[in-house]
XYZ file of N, CA and C in Angstrom:
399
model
N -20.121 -33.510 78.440
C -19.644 -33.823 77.126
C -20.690 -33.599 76.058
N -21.916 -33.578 76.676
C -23.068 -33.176 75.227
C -22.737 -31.847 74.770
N -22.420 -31.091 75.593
C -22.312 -29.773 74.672
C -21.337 -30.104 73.650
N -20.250 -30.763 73.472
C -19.488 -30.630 72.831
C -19.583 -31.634 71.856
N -20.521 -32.382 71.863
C -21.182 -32.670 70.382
C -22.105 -32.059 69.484
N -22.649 -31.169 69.932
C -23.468 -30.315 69.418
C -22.223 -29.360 68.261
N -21.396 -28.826 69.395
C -20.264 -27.804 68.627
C -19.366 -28.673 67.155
N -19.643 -29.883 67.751
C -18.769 -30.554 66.592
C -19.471 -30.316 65.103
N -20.660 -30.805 64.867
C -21.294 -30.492 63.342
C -21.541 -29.398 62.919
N -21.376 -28.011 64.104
C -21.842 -26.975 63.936
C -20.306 -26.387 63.039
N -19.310 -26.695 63.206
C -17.773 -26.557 63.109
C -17.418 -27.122 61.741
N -18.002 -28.305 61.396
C -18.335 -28.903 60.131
C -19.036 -28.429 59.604
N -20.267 -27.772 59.339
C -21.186 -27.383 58.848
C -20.378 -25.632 58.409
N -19.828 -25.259 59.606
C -19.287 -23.763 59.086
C -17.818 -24.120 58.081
N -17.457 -24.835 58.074
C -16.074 -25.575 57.475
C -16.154 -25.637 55.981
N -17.657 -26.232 55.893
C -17.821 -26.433 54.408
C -18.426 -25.229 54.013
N -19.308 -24.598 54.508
C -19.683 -23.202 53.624
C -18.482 -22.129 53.948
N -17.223 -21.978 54.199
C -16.404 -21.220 54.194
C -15.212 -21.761 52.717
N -15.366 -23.056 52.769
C -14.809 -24.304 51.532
C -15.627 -23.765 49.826
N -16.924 -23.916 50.028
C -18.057 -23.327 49.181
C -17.510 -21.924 48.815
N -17.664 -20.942 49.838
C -17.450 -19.988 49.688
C -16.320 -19.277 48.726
N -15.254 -20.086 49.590
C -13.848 -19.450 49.195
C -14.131 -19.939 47.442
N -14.223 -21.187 47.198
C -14.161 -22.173 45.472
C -15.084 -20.976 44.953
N -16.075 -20.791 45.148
C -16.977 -19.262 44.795
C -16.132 -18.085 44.367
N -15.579 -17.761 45.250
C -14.780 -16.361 44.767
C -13.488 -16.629 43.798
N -13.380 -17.904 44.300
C -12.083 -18.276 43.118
C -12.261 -18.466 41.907
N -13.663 -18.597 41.689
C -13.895 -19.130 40.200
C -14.528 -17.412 39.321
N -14.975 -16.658 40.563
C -16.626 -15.688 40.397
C -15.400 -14.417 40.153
N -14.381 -14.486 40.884
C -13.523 -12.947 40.975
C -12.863 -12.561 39.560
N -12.466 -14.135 39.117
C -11.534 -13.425 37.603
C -12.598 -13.399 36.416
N -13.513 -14.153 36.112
C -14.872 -13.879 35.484
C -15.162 -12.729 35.595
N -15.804 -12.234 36.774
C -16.224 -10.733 36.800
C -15.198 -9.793 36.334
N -13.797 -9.976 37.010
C -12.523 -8.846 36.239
C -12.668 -9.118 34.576
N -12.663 -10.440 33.949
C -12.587 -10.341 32.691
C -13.477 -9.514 31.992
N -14.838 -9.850 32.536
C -15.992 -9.228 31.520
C -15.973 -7.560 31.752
N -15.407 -6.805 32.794
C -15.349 -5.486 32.751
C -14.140 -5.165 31.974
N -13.330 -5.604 31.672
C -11.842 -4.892 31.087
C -11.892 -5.577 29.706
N -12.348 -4.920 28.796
C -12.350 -5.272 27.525
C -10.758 -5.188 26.643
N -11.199 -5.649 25.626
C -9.778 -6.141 25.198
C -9.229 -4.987 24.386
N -8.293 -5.237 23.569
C -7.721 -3.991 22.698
C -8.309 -4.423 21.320
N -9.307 -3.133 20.665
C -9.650 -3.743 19.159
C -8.861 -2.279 18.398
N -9.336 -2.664 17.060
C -8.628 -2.379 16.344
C -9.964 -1.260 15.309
N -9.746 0.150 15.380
C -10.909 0.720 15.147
C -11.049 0.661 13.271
N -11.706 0.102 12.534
C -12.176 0.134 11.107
C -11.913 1.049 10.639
N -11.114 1.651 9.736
C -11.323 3.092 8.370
C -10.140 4.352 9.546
N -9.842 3.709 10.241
C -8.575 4.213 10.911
C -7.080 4.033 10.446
N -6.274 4.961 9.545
C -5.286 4.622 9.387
C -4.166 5.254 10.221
N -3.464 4.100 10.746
C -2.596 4.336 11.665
C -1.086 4.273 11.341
N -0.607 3.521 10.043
C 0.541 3.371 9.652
C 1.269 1.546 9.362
N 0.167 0.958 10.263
C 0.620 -0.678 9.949
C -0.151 -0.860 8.805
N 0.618 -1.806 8.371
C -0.126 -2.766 6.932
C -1.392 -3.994 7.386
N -2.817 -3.237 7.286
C -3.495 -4.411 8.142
C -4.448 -4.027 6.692
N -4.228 -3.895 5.384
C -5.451 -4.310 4.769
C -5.747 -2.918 4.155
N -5.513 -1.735 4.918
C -5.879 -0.185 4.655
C -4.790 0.493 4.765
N -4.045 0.539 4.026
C -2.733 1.055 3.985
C -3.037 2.891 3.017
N -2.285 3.398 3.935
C -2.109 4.551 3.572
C -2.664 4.825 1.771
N -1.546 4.361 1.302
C -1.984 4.211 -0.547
C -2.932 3.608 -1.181
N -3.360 2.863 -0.219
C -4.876 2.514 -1.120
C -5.899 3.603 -0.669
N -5.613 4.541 0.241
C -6.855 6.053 0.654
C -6.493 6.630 -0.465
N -5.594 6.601 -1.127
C -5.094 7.611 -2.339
C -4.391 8.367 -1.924
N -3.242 8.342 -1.007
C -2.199 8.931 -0.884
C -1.251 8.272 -1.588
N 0.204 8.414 -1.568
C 1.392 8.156 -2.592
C 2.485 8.382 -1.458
N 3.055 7.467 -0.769
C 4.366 7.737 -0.120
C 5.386 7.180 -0.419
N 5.448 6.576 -1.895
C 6.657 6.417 -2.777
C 6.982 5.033 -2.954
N 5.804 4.011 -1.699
C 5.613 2.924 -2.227
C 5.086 2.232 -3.017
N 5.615 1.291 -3.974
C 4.939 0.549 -5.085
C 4.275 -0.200 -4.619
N 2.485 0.348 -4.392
C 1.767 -1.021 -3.832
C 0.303 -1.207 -5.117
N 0.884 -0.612 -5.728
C -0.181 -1.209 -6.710
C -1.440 0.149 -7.104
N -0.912 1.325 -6.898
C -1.068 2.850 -6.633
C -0.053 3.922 -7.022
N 1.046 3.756 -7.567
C 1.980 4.769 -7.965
C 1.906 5.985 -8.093
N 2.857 6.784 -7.901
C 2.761 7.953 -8.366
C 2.227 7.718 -10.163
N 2.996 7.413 -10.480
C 2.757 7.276 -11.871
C 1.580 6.507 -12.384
N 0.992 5.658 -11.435
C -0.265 5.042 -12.244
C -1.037 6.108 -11.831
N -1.526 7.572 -10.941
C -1.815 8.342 -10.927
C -1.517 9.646 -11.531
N -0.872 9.297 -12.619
C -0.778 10.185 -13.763
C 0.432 11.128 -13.542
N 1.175 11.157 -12.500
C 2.205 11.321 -11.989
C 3.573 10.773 -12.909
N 4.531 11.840 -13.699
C 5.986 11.021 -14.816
C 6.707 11.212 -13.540
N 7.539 10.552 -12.611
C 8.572 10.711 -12.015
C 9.866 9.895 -12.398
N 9.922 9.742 -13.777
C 11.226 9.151 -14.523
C 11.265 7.675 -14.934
N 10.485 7.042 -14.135
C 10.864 5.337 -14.278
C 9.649 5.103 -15.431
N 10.085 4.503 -15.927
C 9.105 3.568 -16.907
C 8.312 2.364 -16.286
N 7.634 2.370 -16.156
C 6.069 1.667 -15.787
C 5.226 1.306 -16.383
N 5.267 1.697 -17.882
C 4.190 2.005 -18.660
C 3.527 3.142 -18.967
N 3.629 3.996 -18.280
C 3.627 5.442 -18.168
C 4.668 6.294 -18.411
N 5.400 6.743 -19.721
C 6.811 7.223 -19.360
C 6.431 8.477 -19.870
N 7.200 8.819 -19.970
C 6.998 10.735 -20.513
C 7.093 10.321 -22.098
N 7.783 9.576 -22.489
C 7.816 9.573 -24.248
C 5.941 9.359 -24.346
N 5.922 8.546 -23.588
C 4.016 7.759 -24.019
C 2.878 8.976 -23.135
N 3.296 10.003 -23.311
C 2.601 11.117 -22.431
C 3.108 12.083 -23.428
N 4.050 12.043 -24.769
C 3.484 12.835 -26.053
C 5.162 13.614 -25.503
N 6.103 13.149 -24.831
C 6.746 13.898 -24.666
C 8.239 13.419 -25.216
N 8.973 14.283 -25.553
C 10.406 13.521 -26.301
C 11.652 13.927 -25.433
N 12.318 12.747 -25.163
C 13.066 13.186 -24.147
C 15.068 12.522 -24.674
N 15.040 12.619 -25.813
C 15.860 12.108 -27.083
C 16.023 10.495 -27.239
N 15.283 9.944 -26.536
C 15.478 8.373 -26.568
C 14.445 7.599 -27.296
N 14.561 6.338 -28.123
C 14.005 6.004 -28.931
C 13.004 4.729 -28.546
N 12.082 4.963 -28.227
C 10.814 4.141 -27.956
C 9.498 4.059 -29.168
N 9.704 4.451 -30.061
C 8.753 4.775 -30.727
C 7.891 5.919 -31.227
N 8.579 6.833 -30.314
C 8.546 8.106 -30.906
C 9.259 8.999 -30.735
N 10.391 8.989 -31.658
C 11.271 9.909 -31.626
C 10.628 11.193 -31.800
N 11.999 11.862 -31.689
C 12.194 13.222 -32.066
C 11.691 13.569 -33.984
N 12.446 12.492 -34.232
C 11.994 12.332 -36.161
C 10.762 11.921 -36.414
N 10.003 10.932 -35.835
C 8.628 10.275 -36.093
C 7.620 12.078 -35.603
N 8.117 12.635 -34.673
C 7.170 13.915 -34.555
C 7.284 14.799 -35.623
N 8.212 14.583 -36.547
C 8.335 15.839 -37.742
C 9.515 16.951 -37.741
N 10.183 16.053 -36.620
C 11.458 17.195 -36.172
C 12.706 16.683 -37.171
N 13.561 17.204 -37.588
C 14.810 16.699 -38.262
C 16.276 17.013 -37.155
N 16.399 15.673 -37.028
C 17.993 16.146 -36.281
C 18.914 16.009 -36.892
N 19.013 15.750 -37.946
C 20.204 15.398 -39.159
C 20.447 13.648 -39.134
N 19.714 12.899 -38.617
C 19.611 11.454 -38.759
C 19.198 11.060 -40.011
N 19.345 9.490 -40.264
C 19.050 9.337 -41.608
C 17.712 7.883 -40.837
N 16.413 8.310 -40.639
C 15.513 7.633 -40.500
C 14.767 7.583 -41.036
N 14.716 7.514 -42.210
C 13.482 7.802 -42.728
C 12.781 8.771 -42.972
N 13.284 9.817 -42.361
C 12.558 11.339 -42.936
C 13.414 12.319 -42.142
N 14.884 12.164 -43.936
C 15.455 13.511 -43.458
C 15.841 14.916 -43.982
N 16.825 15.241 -44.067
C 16.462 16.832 -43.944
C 15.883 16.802 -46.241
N 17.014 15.930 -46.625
C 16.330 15.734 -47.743
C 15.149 15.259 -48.184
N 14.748 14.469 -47.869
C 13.027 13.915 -47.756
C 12.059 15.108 -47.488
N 12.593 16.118 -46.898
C 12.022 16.950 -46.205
C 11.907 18.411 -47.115
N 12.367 18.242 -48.275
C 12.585 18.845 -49.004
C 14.263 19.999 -48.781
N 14.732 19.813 -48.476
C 15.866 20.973 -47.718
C 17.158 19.973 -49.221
N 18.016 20.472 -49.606
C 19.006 20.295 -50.529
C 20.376 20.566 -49.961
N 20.926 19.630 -49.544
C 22.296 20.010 -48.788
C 23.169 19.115 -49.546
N 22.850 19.407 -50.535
C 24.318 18.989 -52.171
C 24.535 17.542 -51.831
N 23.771 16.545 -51.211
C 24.318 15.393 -51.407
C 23.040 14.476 -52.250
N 23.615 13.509 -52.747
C 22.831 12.396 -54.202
C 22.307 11.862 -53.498
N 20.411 12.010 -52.688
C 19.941 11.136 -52.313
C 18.866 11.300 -52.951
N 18.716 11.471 -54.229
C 17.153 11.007 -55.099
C 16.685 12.222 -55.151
N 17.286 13.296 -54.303
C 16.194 14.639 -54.702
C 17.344 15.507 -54.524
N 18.502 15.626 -55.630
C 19.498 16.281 -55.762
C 18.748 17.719 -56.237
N 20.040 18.772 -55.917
C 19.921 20.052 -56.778
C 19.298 20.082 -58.209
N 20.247 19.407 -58.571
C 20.237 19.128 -60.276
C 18.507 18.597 -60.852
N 18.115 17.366 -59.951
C 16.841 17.094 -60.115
C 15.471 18.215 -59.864
């Protein structure tokens, strides 16, 4: 029977460093997988198409969204008024914002303030600068 006390602690003794062991790899295996497989980042001054801060139109492109970049705040008339319209870009497009067609020196036969009579032209009617006068 002595031999077989000897085998007993030896059985215990291998019991717990196989116990050790195994808690070892359980803790050591997903640690090591984590630190090799890095995560997904997100590369800086890369535009890809999501809205993360660097959106297409702030590089100075124009894809028709109003983000604070317009066609038109880039000097671009594409019809809408913004503050930028084609009348306020010296251009007359018959609508009255402040500078007509008449305020440029043109006469359309309106009575604004400067017309064809004012203008010197005599078309037989009594407005202060008749024929007769």
């Amino acid at each position: 029977m002595e031999p077989e006390k000897k085998q007993l602690p030896i059985a215990i003794g291998s019991g717990i460093a196989a116990a050790v062991l195994a808690t070892g790899l359980a803790i050591g295996i997903p640690t090591i997988a984590q630190a090799s497989s890095p995560s997904p980042t997100t590369t800086v001054g890369v535009e890809d198409g999501t809205n993360d801060g660097e959106t297409a139109d702030d590089q100075g492109v124009e894809d028709g969204t109003n983000d604070g970049e317009t066609a038109d705040d880039q000097g671009v008339e594409d019809g809408t008024n913004d503050g930028e319209t084609a009348d306020d870009q010296g251009v007359e497009d018959g609508t009255n914002d402040g500078e007509t067609a008449d305020d440029q020196g043109v006469e359309d036969g309106t009575n604004d303030g400067e017309t064809a009579d004012d203008q010197g032209v005599e078309d037989g009617t009594n407005d202060g600068e008749t024929a007769d006068d």
